[in-house]
JSON list of C-alpha atoms in Angstrom, two decimals:
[
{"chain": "A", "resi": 1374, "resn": "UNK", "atom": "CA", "xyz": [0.00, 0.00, 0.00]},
{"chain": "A", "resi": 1375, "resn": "UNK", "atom": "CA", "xyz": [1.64, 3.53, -1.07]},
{"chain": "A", "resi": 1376, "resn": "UNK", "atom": "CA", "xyz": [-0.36, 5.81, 0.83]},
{"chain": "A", "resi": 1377, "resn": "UNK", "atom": "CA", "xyz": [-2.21, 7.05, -1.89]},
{"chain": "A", "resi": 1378, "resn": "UNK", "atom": "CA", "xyz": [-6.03, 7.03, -2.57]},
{"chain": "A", "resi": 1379, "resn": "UNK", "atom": "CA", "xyz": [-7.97, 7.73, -5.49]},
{"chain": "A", "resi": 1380, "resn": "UNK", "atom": "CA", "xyz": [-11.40, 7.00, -6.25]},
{"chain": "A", "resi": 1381, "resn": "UNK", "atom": "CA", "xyz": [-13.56, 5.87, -7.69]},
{"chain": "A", "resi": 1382, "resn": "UNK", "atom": "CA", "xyz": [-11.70, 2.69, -8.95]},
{"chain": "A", "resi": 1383, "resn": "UNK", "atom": "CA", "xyz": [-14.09, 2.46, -11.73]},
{"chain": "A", "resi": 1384, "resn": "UNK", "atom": "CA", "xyz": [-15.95, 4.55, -13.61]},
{"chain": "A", "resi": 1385, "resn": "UNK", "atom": "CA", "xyz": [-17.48, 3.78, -16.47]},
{"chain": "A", "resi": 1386, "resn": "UNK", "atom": "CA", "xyz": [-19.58, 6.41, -18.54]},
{"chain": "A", "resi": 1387, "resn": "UNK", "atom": "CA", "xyz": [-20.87, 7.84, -21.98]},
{"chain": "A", "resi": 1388, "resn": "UNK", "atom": "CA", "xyz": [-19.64, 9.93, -24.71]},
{"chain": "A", "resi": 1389, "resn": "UNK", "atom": "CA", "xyz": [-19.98, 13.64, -24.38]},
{"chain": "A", "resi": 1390, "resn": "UNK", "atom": "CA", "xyz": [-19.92, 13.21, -19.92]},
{"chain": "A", "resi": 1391, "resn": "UNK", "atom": "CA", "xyz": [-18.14, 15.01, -17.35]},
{"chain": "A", "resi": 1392, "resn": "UNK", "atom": "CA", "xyz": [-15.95, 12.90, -14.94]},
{"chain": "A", "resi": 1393, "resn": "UNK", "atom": "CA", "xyz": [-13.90, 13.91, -11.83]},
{"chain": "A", "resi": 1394, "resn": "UNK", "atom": "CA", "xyz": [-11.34, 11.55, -10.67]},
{"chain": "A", "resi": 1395, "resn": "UNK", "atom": "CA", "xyz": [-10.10, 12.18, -7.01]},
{"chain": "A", "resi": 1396, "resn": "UNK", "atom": "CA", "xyz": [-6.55, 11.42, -5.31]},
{"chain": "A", "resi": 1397, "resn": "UNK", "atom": "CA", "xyz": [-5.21, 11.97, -1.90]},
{"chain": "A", "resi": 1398, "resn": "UNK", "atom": "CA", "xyz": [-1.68, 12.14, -1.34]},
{"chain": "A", "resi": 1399, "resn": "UNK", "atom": "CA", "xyz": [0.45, 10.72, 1.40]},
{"chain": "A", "resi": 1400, "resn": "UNK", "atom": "CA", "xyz": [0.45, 12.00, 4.38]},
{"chain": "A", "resi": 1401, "resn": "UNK", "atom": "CA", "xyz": [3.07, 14.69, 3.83]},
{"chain": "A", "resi": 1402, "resn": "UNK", "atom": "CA", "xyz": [3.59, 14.75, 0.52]},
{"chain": "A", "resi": 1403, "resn": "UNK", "atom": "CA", "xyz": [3.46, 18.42, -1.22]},
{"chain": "A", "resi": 1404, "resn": "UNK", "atom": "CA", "xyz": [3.66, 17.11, -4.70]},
{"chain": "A", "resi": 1405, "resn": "UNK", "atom": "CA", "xyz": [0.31, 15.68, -7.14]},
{"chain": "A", "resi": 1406, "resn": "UNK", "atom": "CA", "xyz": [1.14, 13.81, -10.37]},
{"chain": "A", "resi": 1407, "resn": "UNK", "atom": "CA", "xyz": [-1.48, 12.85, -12.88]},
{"chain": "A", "resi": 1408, "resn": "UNK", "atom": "CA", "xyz": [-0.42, 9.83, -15.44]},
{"chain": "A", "resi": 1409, "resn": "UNK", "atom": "CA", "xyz": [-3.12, 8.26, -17.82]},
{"chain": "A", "resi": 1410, "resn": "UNK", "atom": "CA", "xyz": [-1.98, 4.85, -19.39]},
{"chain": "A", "resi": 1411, "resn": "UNK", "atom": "CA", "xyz": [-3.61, 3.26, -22.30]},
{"chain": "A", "resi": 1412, "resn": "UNK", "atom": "CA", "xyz": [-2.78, 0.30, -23.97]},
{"chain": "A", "resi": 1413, "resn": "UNK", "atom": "CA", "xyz": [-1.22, 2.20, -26.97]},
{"chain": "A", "resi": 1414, "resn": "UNK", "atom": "CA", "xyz": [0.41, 5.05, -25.62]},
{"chain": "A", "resi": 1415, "resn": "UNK", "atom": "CA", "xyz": [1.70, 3.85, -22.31]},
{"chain": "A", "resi": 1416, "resn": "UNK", "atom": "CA", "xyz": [2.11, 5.76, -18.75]},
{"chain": "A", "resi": 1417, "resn": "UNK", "atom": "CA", "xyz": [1.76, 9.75, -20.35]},
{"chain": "A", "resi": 1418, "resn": "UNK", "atom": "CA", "xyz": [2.12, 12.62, -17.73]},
{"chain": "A", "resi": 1419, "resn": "UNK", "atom": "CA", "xyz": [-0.51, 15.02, -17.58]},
{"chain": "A", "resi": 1420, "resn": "UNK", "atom": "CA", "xyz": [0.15, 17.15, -14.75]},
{"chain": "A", "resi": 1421, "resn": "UNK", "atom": "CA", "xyz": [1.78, 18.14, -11.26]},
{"chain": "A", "resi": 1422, "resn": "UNK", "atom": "CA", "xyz": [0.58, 20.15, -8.69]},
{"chain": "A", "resi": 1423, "resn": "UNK", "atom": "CA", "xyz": [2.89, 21.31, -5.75]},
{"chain": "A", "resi": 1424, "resn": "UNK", "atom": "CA", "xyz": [1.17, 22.73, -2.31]},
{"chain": "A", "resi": 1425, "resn": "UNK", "atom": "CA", "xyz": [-1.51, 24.32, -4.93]},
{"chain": "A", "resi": 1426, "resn": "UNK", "atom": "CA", "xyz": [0.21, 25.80, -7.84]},
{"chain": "A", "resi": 1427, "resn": "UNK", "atom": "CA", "xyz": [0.69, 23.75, -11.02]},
{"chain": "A", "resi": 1428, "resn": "UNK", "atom": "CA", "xyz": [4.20, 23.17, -11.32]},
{"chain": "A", "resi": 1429, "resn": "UNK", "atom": "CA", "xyz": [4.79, 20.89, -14.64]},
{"chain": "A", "resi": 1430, "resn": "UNK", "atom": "CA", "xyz": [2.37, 20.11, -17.75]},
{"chain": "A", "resi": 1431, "resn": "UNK", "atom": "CA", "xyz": [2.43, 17.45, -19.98]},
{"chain": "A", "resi": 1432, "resn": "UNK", "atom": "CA", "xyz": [0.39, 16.37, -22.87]},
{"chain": "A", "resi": 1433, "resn": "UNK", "atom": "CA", "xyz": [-2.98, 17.27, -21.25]},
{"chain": "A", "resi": 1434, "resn": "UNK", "atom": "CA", "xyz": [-6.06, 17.95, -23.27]},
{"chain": "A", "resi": 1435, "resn": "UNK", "atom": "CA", "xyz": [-8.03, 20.69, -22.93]},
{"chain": "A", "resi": 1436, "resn": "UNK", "atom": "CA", "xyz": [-10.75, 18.70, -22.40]},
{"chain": "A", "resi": 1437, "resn": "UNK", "atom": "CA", "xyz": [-8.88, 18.19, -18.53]},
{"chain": "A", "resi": 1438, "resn": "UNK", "atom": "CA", "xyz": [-8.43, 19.89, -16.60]},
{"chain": "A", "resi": 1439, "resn": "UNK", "atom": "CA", "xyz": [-7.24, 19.44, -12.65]},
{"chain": "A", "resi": 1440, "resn": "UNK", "atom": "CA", "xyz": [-6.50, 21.25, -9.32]},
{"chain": "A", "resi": 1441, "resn": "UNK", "atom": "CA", "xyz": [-4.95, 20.87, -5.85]},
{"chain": "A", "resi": 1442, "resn": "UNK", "atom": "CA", "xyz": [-6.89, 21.92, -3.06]},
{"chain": "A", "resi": 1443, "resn": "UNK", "atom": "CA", "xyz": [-5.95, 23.36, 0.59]},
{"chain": "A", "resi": 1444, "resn": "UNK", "atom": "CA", "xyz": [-5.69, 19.85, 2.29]},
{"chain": "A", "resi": 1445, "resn": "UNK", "atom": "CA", "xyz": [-3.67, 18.79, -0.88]},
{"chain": "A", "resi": 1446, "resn": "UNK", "atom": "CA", "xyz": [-6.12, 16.05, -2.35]},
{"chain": "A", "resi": 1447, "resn": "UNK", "atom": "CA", "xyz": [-6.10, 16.36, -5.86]},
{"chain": "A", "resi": 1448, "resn": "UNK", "atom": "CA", "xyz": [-9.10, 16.33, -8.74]},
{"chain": "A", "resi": 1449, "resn": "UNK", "atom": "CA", "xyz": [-8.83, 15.32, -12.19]},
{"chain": "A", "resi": 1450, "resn": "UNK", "atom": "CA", "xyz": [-11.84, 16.86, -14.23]},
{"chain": "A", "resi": 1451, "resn": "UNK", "atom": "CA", "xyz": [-12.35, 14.91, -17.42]},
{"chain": "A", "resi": 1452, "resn": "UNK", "atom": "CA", "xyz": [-15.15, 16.60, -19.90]},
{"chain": "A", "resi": 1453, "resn": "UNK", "atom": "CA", "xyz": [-16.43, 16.04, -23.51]},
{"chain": "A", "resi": 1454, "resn": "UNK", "atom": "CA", "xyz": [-15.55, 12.15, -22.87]},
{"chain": "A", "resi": 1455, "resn": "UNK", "atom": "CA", "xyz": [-14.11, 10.29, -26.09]},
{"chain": "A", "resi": 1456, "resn": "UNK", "atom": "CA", "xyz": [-13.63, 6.35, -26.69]},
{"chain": "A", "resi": 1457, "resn": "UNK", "atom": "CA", "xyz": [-10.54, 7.11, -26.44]},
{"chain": "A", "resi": 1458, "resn": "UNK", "atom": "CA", "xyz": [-9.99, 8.37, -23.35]},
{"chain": "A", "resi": 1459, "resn": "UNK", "atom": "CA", "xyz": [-10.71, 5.47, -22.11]},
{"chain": "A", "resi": 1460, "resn": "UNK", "atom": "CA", "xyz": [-7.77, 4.36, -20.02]},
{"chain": "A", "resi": 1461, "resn": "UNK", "atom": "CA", "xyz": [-6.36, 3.40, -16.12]},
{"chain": "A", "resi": 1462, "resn": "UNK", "atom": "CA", "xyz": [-5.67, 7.05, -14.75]},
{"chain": "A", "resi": 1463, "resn": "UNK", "atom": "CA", "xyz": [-3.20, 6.84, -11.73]},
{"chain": "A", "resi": 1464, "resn": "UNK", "atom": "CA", "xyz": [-2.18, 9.73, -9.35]},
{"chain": "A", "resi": 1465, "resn": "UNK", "atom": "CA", "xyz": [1.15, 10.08, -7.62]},
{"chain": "A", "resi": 1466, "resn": "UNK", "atom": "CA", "xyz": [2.71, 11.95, -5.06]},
{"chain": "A", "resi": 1467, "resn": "UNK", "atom": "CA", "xyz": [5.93, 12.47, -3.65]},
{"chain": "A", "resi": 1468, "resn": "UNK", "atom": "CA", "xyz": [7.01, 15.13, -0.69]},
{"chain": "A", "resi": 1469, "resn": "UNK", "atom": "CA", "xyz": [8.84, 17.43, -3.29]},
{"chain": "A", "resi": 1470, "resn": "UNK", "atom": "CA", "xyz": [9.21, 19.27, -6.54]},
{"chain": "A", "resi": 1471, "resn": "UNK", "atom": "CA", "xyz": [10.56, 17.68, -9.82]},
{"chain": "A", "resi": 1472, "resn": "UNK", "atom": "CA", "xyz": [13.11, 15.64, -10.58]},
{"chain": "A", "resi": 1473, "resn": "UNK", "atom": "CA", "xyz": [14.20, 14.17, -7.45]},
{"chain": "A", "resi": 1474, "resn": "UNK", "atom": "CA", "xyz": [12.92, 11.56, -4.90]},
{"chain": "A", "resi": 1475, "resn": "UNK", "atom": "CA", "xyz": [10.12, 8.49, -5.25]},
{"chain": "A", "resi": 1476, "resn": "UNK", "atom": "CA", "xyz": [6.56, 9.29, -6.85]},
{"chain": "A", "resi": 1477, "resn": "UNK", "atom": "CA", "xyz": [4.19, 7.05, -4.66]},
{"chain": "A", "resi": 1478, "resn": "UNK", "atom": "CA", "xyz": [1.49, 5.78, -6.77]},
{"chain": "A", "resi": 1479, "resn": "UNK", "atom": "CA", "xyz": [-2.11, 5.36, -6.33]},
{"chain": "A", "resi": 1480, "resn": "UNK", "atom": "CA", "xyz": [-4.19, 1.99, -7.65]},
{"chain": "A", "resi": 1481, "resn": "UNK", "atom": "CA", "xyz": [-5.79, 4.03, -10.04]},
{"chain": "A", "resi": 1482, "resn": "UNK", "atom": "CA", "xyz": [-8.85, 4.89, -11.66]},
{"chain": "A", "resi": 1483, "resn": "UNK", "atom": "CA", "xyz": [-10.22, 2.95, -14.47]},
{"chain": "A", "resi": 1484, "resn": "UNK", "atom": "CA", "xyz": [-12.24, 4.60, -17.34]},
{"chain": "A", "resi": 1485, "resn": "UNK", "atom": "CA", "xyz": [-14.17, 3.31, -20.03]},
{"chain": "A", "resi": 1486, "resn": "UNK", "atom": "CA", "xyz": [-16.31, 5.54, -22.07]},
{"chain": "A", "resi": 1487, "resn": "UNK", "atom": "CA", "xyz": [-19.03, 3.67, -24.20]},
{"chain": "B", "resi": 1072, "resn": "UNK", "atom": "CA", "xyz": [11.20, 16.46, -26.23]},
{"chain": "B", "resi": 1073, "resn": "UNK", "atom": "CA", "xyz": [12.89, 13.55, -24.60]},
{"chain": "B", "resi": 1074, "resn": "UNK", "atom": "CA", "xyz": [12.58, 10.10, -26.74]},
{"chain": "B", "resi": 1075, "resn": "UNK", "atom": "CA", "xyz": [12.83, 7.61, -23.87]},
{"chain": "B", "resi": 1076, "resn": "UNK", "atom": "CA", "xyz": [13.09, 4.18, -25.32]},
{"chain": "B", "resi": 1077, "resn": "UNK", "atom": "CA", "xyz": [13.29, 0.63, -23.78]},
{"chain": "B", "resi": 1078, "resn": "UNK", "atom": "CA", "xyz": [13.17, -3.26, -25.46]},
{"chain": "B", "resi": 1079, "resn": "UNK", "atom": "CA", "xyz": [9.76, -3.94, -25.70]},
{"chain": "B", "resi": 1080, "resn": "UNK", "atom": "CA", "xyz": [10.13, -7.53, -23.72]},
{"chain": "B", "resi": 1081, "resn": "UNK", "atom": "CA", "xyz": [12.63, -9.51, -22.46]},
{"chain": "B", "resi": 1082, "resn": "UNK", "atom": "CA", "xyz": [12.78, -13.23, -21.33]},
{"chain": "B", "resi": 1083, "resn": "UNK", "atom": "CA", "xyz": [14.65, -14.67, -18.64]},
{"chain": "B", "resi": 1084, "resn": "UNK", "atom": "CA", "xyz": [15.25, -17.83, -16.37]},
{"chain": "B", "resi": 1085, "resn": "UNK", "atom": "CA", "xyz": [15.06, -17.63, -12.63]},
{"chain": "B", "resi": 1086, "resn": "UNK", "atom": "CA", "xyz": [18.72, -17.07, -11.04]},
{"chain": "B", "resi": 1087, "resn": "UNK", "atom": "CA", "xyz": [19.79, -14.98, -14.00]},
{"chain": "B", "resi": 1088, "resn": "UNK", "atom": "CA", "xyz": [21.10, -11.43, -13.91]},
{"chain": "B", "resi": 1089, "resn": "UNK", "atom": "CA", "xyz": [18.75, -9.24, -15.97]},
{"chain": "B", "resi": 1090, "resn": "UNK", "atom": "CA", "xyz": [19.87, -6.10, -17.85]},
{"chain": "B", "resi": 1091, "resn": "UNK", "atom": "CA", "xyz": [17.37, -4.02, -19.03]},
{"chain": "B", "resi": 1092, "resn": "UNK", "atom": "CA", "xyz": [18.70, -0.48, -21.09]},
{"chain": "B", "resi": 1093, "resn": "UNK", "atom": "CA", "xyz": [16.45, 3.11, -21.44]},
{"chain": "B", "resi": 1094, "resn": "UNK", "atom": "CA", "xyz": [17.35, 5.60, -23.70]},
{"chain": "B", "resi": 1095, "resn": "UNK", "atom": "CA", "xyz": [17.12, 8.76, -22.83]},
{"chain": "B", "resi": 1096, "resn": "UNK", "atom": "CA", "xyz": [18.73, 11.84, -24.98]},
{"chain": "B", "resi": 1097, "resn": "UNK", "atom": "CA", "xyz": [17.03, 14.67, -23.76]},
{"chain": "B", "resi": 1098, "resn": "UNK", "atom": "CA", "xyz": [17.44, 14.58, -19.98]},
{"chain": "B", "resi": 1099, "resn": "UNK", "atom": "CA", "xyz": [17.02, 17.57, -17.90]},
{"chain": "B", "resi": 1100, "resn": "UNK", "atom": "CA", "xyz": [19.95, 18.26, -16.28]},
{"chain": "B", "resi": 1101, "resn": "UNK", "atom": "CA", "xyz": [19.70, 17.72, -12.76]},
{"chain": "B", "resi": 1102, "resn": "UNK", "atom": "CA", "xyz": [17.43, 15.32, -12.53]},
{"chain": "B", "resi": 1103, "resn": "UNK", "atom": "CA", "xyz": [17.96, 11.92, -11.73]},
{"chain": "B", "resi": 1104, "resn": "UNK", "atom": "CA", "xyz": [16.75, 8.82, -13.22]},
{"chain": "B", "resi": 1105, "resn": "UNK", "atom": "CA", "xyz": [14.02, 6.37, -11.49]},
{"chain": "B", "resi": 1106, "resn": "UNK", "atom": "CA", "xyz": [13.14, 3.25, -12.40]},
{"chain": "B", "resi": 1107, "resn": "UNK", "atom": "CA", "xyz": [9.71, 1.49, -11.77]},
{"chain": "B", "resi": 1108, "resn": "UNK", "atom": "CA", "xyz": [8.17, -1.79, -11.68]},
{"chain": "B", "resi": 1109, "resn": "UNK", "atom": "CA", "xyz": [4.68, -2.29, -12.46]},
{"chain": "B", "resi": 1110, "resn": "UNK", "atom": "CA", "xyz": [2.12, -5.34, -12.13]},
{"chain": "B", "resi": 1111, "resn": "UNK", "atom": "CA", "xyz": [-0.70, -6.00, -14.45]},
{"chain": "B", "resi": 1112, "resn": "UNK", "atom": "CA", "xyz": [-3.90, -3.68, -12.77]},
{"chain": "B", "resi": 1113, "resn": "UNK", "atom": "CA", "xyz": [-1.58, -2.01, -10.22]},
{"chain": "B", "resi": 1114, "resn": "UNK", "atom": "CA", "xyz": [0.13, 1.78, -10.26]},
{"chain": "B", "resi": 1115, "resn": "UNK", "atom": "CA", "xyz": [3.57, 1.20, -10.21]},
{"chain": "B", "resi": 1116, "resn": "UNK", "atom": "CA", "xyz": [6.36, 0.56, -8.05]},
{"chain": "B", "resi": 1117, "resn": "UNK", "atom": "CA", "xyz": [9.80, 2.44, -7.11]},
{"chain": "B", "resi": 1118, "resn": "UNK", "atom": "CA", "xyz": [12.83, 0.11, -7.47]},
{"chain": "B", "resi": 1119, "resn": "UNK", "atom": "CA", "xyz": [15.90, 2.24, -8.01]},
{"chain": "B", "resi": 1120, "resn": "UNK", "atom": "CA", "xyz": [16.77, 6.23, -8.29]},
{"chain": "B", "resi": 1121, "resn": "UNK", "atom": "CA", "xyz": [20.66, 7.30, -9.57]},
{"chain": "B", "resi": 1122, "resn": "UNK", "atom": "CA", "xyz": [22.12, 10.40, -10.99]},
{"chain": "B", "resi": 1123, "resn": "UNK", "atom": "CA", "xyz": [25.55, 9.59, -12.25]},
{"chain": "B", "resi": 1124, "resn": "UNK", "atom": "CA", "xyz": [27.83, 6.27, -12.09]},
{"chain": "B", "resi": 1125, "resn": "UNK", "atom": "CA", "xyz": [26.24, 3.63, -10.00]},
{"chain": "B", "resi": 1126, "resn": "UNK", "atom": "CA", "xyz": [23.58, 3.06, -7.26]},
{"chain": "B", "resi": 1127, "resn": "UNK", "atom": "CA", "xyz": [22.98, -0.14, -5.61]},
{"chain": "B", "resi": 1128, "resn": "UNK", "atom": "CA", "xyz": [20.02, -1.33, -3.30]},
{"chain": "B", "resi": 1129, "resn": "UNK", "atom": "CA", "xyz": [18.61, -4.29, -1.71]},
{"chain": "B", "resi": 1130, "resn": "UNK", "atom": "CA", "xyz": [16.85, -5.14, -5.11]},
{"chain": "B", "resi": 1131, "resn": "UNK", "atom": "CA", "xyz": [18.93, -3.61, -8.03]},
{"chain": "B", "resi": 1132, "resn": "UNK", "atom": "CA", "xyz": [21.80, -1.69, -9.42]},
{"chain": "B", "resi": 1133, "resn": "UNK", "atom": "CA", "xyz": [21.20, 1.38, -11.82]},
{"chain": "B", "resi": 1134, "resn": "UNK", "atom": "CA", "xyz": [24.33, 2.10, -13.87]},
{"chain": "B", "resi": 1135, "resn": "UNK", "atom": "CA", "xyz": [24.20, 5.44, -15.46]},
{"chain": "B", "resi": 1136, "resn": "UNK", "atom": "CA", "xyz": [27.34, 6.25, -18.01]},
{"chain": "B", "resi": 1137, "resn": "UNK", "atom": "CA", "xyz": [29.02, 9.93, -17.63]},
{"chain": "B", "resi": 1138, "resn": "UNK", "atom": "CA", "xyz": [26.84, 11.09, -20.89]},
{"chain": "B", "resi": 1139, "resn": "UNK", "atom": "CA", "xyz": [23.46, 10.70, -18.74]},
{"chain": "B", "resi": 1140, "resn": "UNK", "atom": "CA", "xyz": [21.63, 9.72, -22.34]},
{"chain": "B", "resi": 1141, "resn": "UNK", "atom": "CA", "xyz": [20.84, 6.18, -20.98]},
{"chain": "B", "resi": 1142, "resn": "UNK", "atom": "CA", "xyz": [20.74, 4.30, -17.74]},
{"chain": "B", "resi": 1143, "resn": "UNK", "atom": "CA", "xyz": [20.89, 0.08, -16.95]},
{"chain": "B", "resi": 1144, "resn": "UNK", "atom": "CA", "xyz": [18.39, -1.41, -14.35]},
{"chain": "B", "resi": 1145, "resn": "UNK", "atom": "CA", "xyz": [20.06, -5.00, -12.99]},
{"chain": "B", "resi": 1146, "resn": "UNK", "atom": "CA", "xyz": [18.15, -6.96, -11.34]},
{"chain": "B", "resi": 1147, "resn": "UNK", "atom": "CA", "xyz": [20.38, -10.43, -9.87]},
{"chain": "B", "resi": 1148, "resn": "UNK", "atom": "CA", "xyz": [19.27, -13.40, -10.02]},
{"chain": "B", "resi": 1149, "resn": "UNK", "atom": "CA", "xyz": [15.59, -12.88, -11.18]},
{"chain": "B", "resi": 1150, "resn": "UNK", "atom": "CA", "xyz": [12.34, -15.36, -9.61]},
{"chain": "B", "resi": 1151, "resn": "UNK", "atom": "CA", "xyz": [9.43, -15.77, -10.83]},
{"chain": "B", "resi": 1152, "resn": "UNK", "atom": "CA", "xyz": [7.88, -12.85, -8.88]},
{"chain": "B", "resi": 1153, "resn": "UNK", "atom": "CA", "xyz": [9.92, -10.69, -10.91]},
{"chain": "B", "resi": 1154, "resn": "UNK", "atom": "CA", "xyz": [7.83, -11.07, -13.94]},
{"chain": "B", "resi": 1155, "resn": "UNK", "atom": "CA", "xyz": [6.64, -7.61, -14.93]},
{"chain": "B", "resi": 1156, "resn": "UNK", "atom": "CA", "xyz": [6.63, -4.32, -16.89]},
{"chain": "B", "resi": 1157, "resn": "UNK", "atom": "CA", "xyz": [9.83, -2.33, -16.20]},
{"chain": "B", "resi": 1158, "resn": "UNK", "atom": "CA", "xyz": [9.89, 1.52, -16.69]},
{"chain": "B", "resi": 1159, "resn": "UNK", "atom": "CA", "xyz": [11.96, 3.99, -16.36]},
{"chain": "B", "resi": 1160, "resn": "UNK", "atom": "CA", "xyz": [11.23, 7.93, -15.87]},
{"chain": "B", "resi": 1161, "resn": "UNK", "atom": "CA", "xyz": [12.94, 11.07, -16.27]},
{"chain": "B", "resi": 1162, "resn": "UNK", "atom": "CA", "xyz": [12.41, 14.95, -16.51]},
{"chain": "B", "resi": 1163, "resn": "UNK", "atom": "CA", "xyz": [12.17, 16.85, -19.44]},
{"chain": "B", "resi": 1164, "resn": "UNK", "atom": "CA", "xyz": [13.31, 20.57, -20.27]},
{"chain": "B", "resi": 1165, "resn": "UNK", "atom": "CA", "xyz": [13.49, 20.58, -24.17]},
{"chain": "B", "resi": 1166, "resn": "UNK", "atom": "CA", "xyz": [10.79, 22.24, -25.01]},
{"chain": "B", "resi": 1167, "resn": "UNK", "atom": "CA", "xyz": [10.33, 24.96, -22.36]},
{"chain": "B", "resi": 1168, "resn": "UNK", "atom": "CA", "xyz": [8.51, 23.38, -19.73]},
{"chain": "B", "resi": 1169, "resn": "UNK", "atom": "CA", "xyz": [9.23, 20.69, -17.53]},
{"chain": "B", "resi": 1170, "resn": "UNK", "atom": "CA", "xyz": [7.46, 17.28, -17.92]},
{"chain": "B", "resi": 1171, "resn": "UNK", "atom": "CA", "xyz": [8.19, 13.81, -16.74]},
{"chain": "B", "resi": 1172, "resn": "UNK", "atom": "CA", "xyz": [8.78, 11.18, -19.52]},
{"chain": "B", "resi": 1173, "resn": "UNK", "atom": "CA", "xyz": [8.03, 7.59, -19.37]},
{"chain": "B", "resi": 1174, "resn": "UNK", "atom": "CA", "xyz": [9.98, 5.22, -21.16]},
{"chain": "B", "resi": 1175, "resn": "UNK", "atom": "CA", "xyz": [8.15, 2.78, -23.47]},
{"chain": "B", "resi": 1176, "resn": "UNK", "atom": "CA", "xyz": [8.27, -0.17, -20.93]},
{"chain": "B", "resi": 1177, "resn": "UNK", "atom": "CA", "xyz": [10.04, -3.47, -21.20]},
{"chain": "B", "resi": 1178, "resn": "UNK", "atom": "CA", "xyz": [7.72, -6.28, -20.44]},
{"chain": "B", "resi": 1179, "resn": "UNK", "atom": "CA", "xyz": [10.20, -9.31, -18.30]},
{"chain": "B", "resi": 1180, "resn": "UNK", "atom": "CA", "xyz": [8.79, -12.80, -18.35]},
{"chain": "B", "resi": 1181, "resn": "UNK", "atom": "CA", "xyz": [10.92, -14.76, -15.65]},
{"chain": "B", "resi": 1182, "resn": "UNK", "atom": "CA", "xyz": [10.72, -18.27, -16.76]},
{"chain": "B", "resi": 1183, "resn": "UNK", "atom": "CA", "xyz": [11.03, -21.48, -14.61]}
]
């Protein structure tokens, strides 16, 4: 068990829906990460957080959008729901900025849009 | 943007050293390499973080040449339980803004 949560651990909804995915860090921990991971592109970073400000972006869709709140649980909005987002959507944390020191990862959330 | 590229799979039998190479040629410069492990259905799983040379703990060595454009997971003498998808990670500056970079993943099969 890493000390991260994030539910639900399914989800499964329709085309054109609004999701939110949510993640609590370890105890601790200042850092969010969001990864989705689908069979064809792999684990793809989508964003960190750090004690509320967003610190790195990856290849996130406007479509998503997330934030980090005061107590440092983290929310992944997912709108406008395609097939293909369809995918296992872990969170991470870790007690610092980039670069350095272990990401903790949740079990994930799985999606699957019909 | 960082290519980071691993063999897609690798097979093994139990008591053998496993090597297992990621490419990396865009690494940010201060950042260190991690590697993960990861188990069908679960998130995945810190093994091993280096920054330069060679880093040893009670489950792997990372070797990491002066050049920092790839790094070497070993795992000794590999069991069954070792069966997995392998990944490494590492940060990314090229293109302005920072990002973390997965490699592709090398799927190990640990045979008996």
């Amino acid at each position: 068990d890493s000390g991260v949560t994030q539910t639900p651990k399914h989800l499964i909804t329709a085309t054109g829906q609004r999701v939110t995915l949510r993640c609590s860090p370890r105890s601790g921990d200042l850092s969010v990460y969001w990864y989705q991971q689908s069979l064809d592109q792999g684990l793809q970073f989508l964003i960190q957080y750090y004690n509320g400000e967003e610190r790195a972006k990856g290849n996130i869709l406007e479509r998503f959008s997330a934030q980090q709140f005061p107590d440092l649980h983290s929310e992944l909005n997912l709108s406008s729901l395609e097939l293909g987002d369809s995918a296992l959507y872990f969170c991470a944390s870790s007690l610092g900025l980039a670069g350095v020191g272990e990401q903790y990862f949740g079990p994930g959330t799985r999606l699957t849009v019909t | 943007l960082a290519k980071t590229t691993q063999p897609i799979s690798m097979d093994s039998y139990e008591g053998q050293e496993v090597n297992i190479t990621c490419s990396h040629n865009n690494i940010a410069t201060n950042d260190y390499i991690t590697w993960y492990q990861q188990f069908p259905s679960q998130g995945p799983r810190f093994i091993i973080q280096g920054y330069k040379t060679k880093v040893t703990n009670e489950v792997a060595s990372l070797f990491i040449p002066a050049d920092r454009k790839s790094s070497t997971l070993s795992l000794p003498r590999v069991s069954l339980s070792d069966t997995a998808v392998y990944y490494c990670l590492v940060g990314d500056r090229g293109s302005g803004t920072y990002k973390y970079i997965f490699g592709t993943g090398t799927r190990l099969k640990v045979l008996a």
